[in-house]
CSV table of C-alpha atoms in Angstrom, one decimal:
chain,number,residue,atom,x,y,z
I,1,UNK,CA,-26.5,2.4,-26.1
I,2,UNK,CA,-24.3,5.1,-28.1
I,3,UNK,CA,-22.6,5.7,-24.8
I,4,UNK,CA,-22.0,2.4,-23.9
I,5,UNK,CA,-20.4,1.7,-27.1
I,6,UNK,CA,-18.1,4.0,-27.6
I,7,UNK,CA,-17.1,3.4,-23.6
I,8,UNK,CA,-16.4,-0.5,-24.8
I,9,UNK,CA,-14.2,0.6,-27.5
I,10,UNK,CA,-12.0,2.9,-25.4
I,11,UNK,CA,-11.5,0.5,-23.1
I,12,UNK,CA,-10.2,-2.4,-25.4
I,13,UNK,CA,-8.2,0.4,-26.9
I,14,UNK,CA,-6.8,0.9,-23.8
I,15,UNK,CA,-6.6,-2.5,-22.9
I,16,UNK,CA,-4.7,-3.9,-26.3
I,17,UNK,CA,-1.8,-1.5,-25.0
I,18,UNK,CA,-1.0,-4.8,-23.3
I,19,UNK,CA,0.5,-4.8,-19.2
I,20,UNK,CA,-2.4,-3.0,-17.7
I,21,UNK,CA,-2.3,-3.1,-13.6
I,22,UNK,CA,-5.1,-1.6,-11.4
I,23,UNK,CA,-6.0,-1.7,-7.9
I,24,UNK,CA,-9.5,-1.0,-6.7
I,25,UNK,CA,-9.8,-0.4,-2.8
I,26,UNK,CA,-13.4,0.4,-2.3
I,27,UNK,CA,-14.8,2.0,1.3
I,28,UNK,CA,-18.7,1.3,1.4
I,29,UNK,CA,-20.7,2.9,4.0
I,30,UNK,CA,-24.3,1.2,4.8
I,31,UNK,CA,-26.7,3.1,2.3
I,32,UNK,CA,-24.3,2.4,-0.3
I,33,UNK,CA,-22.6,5.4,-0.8
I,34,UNK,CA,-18.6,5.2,-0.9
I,35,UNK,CA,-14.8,5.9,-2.1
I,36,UNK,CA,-12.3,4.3,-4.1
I,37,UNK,CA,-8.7,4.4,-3.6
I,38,UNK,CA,-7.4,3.8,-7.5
I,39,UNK,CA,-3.6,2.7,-8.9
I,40,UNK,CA,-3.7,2.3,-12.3
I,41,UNK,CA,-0.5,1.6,-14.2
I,42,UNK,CA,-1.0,1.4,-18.3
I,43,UNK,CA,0.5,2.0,-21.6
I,44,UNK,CA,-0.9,5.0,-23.7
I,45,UNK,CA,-3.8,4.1,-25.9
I,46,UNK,CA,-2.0,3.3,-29.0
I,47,UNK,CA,-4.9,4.7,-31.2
I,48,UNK,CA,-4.4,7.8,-29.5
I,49,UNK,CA,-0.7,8.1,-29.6
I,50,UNK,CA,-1.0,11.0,-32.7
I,51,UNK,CA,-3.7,13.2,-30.8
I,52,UNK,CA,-3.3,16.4,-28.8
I,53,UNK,CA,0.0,17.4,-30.8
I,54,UNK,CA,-1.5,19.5,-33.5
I,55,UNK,CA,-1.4,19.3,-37.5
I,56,UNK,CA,2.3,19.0,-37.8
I,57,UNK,CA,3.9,18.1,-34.4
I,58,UNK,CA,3.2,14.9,-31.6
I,59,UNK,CA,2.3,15.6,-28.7
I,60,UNK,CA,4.6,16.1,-26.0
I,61,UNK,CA,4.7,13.2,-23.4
I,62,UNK,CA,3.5,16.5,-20.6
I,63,UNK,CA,0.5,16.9,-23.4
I,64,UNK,CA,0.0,13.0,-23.4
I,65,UNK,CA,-0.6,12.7,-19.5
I,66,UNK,CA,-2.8,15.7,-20.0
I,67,UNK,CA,-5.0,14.6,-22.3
I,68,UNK,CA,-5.4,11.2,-20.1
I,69,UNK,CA,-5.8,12.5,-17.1
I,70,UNK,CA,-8.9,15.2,-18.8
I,71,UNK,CA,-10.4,11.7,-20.1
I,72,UNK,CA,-10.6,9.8,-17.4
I,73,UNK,CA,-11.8,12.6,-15.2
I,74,UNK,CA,-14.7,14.2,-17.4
I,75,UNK,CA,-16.1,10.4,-18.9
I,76,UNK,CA,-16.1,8.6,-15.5
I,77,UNK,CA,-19.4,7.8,-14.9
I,78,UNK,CA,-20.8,7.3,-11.6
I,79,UNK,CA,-18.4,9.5,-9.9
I,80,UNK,CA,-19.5,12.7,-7.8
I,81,UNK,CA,-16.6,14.0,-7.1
I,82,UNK,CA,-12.3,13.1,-7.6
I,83,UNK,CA,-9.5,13.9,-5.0
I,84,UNK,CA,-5.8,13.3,-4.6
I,85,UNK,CA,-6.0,13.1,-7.9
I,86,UNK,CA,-1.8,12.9,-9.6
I,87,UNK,CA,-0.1,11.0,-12.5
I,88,UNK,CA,3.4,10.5,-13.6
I,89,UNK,CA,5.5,8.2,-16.0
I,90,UNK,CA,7.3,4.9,-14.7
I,91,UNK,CA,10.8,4.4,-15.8
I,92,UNK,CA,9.5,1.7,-18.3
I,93,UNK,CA,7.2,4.3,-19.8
I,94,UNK,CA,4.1,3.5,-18.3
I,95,UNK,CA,1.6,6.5,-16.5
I,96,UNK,CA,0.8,5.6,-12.9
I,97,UNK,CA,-2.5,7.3,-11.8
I,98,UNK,CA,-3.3,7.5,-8.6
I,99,UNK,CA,-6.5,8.8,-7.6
I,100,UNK,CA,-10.0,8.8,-5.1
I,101,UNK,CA,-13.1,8.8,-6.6
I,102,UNK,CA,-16.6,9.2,-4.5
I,103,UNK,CA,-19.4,7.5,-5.8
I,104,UNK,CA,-23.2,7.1,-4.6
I,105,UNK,CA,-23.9,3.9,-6.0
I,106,UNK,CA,-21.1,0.7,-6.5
I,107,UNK,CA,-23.0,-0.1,-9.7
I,108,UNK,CA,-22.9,3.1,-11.4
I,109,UNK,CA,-19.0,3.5,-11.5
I,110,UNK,CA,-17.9,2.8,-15.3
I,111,UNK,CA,-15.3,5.2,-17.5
I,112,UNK,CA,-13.2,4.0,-20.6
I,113,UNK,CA,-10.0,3.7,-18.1
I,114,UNK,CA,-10.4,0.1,-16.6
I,115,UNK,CA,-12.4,2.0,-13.4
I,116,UNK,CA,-15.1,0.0,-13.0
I,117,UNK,CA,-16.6,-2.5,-10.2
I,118,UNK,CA,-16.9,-6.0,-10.7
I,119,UNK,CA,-19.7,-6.1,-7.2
I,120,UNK,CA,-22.5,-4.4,-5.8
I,121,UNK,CA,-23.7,-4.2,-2.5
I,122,UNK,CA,-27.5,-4.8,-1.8
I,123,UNK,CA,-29.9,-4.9,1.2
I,124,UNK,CA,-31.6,-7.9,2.0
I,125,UNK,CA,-34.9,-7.7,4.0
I,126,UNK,CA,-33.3,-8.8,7.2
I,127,UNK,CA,-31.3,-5.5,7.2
I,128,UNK,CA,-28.1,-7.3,7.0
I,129,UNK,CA,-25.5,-6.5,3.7
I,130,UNK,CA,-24.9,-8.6,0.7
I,131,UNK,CA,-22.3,-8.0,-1.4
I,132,UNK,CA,-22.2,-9.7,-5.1
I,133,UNK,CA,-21.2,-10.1,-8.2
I,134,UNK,CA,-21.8,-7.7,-11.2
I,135,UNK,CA,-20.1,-9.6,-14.6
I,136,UNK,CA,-21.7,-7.4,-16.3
I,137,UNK,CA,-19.0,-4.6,-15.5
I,138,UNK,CA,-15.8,-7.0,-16.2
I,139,UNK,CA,-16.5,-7.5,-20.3
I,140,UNK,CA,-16.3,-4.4,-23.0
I,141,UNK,CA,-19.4,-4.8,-25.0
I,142,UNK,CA,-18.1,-4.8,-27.7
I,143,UNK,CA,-20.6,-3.4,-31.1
I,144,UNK,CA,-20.5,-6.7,-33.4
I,145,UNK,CA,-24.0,-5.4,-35.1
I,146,UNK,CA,-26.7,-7.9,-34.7
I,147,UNK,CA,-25.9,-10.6,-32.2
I,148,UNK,CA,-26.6,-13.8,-34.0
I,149,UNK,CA,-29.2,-16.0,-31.7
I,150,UNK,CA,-27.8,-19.3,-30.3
I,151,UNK,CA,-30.0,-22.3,-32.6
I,152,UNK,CA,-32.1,-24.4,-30.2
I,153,UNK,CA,-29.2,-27.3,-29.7
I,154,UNK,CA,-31.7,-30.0,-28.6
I,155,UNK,CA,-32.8,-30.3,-32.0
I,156,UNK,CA,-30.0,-30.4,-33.9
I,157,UNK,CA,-28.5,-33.7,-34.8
I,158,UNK,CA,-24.5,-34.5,-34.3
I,159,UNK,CA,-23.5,-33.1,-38.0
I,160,UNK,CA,-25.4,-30.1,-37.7
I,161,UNK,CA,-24.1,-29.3,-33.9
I,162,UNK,CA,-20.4,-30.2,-35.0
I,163,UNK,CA,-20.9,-27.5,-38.2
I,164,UNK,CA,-22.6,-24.9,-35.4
I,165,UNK,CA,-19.3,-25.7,-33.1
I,166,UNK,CA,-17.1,-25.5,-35.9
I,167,UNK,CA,-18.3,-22.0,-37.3
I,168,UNK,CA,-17.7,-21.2,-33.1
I,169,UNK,CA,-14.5,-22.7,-33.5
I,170,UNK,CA,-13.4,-20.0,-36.4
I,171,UNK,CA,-14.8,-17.0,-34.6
I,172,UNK,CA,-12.4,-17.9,-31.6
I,173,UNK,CA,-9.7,-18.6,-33.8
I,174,UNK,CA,-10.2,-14.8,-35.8
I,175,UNK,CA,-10.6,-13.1,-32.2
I,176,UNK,CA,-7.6,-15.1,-30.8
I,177,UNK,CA,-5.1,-12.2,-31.6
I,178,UNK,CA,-7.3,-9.3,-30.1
I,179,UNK,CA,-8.2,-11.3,-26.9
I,180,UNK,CA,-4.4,-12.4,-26.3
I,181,UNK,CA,-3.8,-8.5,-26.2
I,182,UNK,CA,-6.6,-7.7,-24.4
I,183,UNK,CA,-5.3,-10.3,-21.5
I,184,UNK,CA,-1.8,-10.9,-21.3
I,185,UNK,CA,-0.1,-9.2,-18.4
I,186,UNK,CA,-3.4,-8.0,-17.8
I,187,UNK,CA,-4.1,-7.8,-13.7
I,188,UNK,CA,-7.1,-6.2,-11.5
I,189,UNK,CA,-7.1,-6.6,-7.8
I,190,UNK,CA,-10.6,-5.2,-6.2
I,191,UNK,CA,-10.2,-4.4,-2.6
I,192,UNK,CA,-13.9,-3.7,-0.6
I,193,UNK,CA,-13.6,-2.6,2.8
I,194,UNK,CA,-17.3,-3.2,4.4
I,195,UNK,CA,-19.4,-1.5,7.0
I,196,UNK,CA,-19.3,-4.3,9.1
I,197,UNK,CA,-17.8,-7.5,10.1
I,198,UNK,CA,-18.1,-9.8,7.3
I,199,UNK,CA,-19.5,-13.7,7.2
I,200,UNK,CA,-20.5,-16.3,5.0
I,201,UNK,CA,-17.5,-15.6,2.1
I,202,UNK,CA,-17.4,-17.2,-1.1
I,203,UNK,CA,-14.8,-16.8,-4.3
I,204,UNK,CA,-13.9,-13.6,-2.5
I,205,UNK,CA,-10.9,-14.0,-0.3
I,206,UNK,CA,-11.1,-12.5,3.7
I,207,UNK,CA,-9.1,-9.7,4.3
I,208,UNK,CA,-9.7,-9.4,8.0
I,209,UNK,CA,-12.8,-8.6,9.8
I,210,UNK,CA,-14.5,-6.7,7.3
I,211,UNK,CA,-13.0,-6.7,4.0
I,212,UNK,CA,-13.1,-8.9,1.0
I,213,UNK,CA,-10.8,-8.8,-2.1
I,214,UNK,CA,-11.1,-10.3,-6.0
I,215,UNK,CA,-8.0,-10.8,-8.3
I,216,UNK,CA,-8.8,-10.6,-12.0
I,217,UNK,CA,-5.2,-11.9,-13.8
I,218,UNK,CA,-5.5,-12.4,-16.9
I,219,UNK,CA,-2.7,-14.6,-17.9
I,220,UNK,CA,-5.0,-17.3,-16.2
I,221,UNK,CA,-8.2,-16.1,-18.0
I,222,UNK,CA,-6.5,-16.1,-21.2
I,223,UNK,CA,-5.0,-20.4,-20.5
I,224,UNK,CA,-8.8,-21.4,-19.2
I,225,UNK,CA,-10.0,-19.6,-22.6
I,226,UNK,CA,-7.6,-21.9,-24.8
I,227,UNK,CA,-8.0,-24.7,-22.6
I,228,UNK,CA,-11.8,-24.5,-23.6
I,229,UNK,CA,-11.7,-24.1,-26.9
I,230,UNK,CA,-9.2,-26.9,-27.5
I,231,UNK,CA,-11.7,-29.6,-25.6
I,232,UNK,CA,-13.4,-32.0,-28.3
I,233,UNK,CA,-17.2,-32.0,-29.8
I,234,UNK,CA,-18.6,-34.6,-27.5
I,235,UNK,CA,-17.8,-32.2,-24.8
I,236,UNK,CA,-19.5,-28.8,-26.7
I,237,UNK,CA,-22.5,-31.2,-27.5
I,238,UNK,CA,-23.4,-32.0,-24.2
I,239,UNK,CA,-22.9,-28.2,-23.0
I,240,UNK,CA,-24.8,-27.2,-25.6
I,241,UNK,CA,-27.8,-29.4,-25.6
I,242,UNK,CA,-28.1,-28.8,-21.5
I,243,UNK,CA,-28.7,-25.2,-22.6
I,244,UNK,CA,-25.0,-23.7,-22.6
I,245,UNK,CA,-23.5,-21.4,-25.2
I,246,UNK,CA,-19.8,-21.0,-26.4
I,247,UNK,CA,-18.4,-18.0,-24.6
I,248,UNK,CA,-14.4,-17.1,-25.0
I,249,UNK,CA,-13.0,-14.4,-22.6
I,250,UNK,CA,-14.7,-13.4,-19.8
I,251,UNK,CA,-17.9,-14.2,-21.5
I,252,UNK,CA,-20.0,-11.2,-19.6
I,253,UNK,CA,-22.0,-13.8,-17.5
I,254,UNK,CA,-22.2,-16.2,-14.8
I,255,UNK,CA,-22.4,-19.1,-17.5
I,256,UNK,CA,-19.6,-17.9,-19.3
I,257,UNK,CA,-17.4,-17.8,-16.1
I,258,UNK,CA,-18.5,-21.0,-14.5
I,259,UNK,CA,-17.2,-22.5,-18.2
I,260,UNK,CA,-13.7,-21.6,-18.0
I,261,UNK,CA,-13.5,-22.8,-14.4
I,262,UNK,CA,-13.8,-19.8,-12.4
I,263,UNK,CA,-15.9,-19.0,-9.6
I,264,UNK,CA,-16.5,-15.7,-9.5
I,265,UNK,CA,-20.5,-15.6,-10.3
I,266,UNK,CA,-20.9,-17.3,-7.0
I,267,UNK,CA,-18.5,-14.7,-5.0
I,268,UNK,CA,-20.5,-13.2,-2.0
I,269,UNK,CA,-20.0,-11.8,1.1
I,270,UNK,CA,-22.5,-10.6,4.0
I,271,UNK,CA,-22.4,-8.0,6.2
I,272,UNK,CA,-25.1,-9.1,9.3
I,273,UNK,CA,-25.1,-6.3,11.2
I,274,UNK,CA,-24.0,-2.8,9.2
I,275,UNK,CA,-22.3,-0.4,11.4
I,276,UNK,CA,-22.5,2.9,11.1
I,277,UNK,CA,-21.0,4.8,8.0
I,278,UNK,CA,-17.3,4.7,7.9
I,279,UNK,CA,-16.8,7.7,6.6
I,280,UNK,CA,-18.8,11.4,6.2
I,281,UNK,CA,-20.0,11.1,2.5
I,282,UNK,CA,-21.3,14.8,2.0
I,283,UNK,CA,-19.0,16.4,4.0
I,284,UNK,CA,-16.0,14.5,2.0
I,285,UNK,CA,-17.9,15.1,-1.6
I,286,UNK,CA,-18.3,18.8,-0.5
I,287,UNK,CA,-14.9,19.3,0.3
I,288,UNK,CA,-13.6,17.5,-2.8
I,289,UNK,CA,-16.0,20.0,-5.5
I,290,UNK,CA,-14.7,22.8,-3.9
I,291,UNK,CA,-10.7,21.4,-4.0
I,292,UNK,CA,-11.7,20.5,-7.5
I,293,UNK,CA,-10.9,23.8,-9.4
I,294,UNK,CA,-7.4,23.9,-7.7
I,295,UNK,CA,-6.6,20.3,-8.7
I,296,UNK,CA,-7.2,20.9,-12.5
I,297,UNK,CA,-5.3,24.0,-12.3
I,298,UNK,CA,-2.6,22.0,-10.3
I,299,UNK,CA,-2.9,18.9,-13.4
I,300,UNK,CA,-2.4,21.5,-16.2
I,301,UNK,CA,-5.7,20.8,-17.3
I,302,UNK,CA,-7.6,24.3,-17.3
I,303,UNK,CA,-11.6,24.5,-16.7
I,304,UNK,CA,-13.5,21.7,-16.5
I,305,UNK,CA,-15.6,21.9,-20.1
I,306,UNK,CA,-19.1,20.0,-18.8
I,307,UNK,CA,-19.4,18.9,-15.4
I,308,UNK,CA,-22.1,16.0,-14.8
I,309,UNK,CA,-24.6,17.0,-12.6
I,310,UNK,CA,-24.3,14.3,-9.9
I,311,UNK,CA,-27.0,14.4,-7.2
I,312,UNK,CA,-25.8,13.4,-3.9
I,313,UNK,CA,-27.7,11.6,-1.2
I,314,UNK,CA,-30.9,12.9,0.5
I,315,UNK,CA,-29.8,14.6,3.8
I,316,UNK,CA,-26.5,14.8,2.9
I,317,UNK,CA,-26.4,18.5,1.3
I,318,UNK,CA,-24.7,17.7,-2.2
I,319,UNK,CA,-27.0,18.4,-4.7
């Protein structure tokens, strides 16, 4: 839980730098190994702006890119191994990082840097390839202490709903400022190349035979979040007492999506007959530890100080 914490809070520090761009393109082999292709254009964490300079001096922007590029390679979780790993500054002043991480699992991959997926792919009995939705991986957790329990709405009265809505009403209104921040300019585009000719698409959008893509922008996220909070009582009555909550943001679940108009809890795509792998898993991973040492030393970033022990698949030769 400590973990999971303190990877929400770097990521909404991250993210109320404001103007954050990523693309995801993933490349999934059957057994759900796979890569991802990452471009990820931000602003520095401003609450890290004063760190890596020393007592008396800030830190250079060379020492900035350093200490970013050590984070996001030694907290990623999920990854096995990084490649083509390189990062430099835009002429606005943003860092560009460009990167490919391997991964065993699609619903492992989470770091404090925006890298995360928002699907996972799972077998159906039939043998054929689903690929879902995960919400769960889209919304920092945020620690808030105790989360208070929703109060059974069906046996409220009118008043006593309209004082629960209202109390709602004044938690969104407090928040309003860090979620604008958190969204504005904010766009993810998730790219997911599948073993497989693909059918039976929904929410995602086809890419061609066998590929799917999601755009998260959240300019729009942010307008469907005000545009819910400005609609009247009798409307939150009814949601509530059909066994709703009030969710702003992204809400971290199907309900919460479905509120603000979006679809995405309902994206899906199938794969009915998997090919064979697209790509050598082990072989890749192993050549990618062994380049490893030489891209730190290439990134200015010395000896990797704890490397995750990462098992790789059975048969494959990565342990």
């Amino acid at each position: 839980m400590k973990n999971r914490a303190a990877t929400s809070i770097g990521l909404l520090c991250l993210l109320l730098g404001g103007c954050v761009e990523c693309e995801q393109t993933y490349t999934l082999n059957p057994d759900g190994s796979g890569k991802v292709a990452v471009t990820l254009v931000t602003p520095f964490n401003p609450f890290e702006q004063a760190l890596g300079g020393g007592k008396d001096k800030r830190p250079s922007l060379a020492e900035k890119k350093r200490l970013f590029l050590d984070k996001l390679l030694r907290t990623a979780q999920g990854v096995a191994a990084w490649a083509d790993v390189s990062a430099d500054y835009t002429p606005e002043g943003r860092l560009k990082f460009q990167g490919t991480a391997y991964l065993k699992d699609l619903k492992q991959l989470k770091s404090e840097t925006a890298l995360s997926s928002p699907a996972r792919l799972v077998p159906q009995a039939d043998g054929s390839l689903r690929l879902v939705f995960n919400p769960e991986n889209l919304k920092p957790n945020l620690p808030n202490g105790d989360k208070e329990e929703a109060p059974d709405a069906r046996k409220l009265t009118d008043k006593e709903l309209d004082e629960y809505i209202l109390g709602k009403r004044v938690e969104y209104q407090s928040g309003k400022g860090l979620l604008t921040a958190m969204l504005t300019d904010l766009k993810f585009t998730y790219i997911f190349r599948l073993p497989g000719d693909v059918s039976e698409v929904k929410a995602y959008r086809a890419e061609g035979k066998r590929a799917v893509s999601l755009v998260m922008d959240g300019n729009k996220i942010l307008k469907a979040t005000n545009d819910l909070m400005a609609r009247d009582n009798a409307f939150f009555r009814k949601h509530l007492r059909a066994g709703g909550h009030i969710e702003a943001g992204l809400g971290g679940s199907a309900e919460g999506l479905k509120a603000l108009g979006l679809d995405w809890h309902e994206a899906a795509a199938t794969v009915a007959r998997p090919a064979g792998p697209q790509f050598n898993y082990g072989k890749e991973v192993a050549a990618a530890r062994k380049a490893y040492p030489a891209l730190r030393k290439r990134l200015g970033l010395g000896e990797e100080k704890k490397v995750p022990d990462f098992p790789g698949p059975q048969g494959s030769g990565i342990d």
